[in-house]
Coordinates of C-alpha atoms in Angstrom, one line a residue:
M75 CA 89.5 196.7 105.9
S76 CA 85.7 195.9 105.9
E77 CA 84.3 192.5 105.4
E78 CA 81.1 192.2 103.4
S79 CA 78.5 189.9 104.9
T80 CA 77.2 187.0 102.9
P81 CA 73.7 187.6 101.4
W82 CA 72.2 184.3 102.7
G83 CA 68.6 185.1 102.1
T84 CA 69.0 186.2 98.5
G85 CA 71.7 183.6 97.8
L86 CA 69.6 180.7 99.0
T87 CA 66.6 182.0 97.2
V88 CA 68.6 182.0 93.9
A89 CA 70.0 178.6 94.7
A90 CA 66.5 177.2 95.3
F91 CA 65.1 178.6 92.1
V92 CA 68.1 177.2 90.1
A93 CA 67.7 173.9 91.8
A94 CA 64.0 173.7 90.9
V95 CA 64.5 174.6 87.3
T96 CA 67.5 172.3 86.9
G97 CA 65.8 169.4 88.6
T98 CA 62.6 169.8 86.6
A99 CA 64.5 170.0 83.4
I100 CA 66.5 166.9 84.1
V101 CA 63.4 164.9 85.0
V102 CA 61.3 166.0 82.0
L103 CA 64.0 165.6 79.4
S104 CA 65.2 162.3 80.8
I105 CA 61.7 160.8 80.8
G106 CA 61.5 161.7 77.1
M107 CA 64.8 160.0 76.5
I108 CA 63.9 156.9 78.6
R109 CA 60.9 156.4 76.2
V110 CA 63.5 156.1 73.4
H111 CA 65.9 153.9 75.3
P112 CA 67.0 154.0 79.0
L113 CA 70.7 153.8 78.0
V114 CA 70.3 157.0 76.0
A115 CA 69.1 158.8 79.0
I116 CA 71.9 157.6 81.2
V117 CA 74.6 158.4 78.7
L118 CA 73.3 161.9 77.8
N119 CA 72.9 162.8 81.5
L120 CA 76.5 161.8 82.2
I121 CA 77.8 163.7 79.2
A122 CA 75.8 166.8 80.2
V123 CA 77.0 166.7 83.8
G124 CA 80.5 165.9 82.8
G125 CA 80.6 168.9 80.4
L126 CA 79.0 171.3 82.9
A127 CA 81.1 170.2 85.9
P128 CA 84.4 172.0 85.0
T129 CA 82.6 175.3 84.4
L130 CA 80.7 175.1 87.7
W131 CA 83.9 174.1 89.5
G132 CA 85.5 177.3 88.4
W133 CA 82.5 179.4 89.4
R134 CA 82.3 178.1 93.0
R135 CA 84.4 180.9 94.5
I136 CA 82.9 183.8 92.6
P137 CA 80.6 185.6 95.0
V138 CA 77.4 185.7 92.9
R139 CA 77.9 182.6 90.8
R140 CA 78.5 180.3 93.8
W141 CA 74.7 180.4 94.4
F142 CA 74.1 179.2 90.9
V143 CA 76.6 176.4 91.5
L144 CA 74.9 175.3 94.7
G145 CA 71.5 175.3 93.0
A146 CA 72.7 173.4 90.0
G147 CA 74.3 170.7 92.2
I148 CA 71.3 170.3 94.3
G149 CA 69.0 170.3 91.2
V150 CA 71.0 167.6 89.5
A151 CA 71.1 165.4 92.5
A152 CA 67.3 165.9 93.2
G153 CA 66.5 165.4 89.5
W154 CA 68.4 162.1 89.4
V155 CA 66.8 160.8 92.7
T156 CA 63.3 161.8 91.4
L157 CA 64.0 160.2 88.1
L158 CA 65.1 157.0 89.7
A159 CA 62.0 157.0 91.9
L160 CA 59.7 157.6 88.9
T161 CA 61.4 154.9 86.9
A162 CA 61.2 152.4 89.7
A163 CA 57.5 153.1 90.2
R164 CA 56.7 152.1 86.7

């Protein structure tokens, strides 16, 4: 029985790209929603993450998709922190 090694270089590269795209999308779309009303941005972000979480939870053990899950989680967290910083700076 041979064990396959984990492709850390490729996996982390994919995760970083997914994190960058996800974080950027969250910040840009949320800034647009904040201009309408801050509560709209909060509610829609929570609905989007709540709807996406069950799918990502199921993907976390699939060899290739787990890197997308890692990137999405980091991207959402970074996007929210960046959004809070930008909103507080106004």
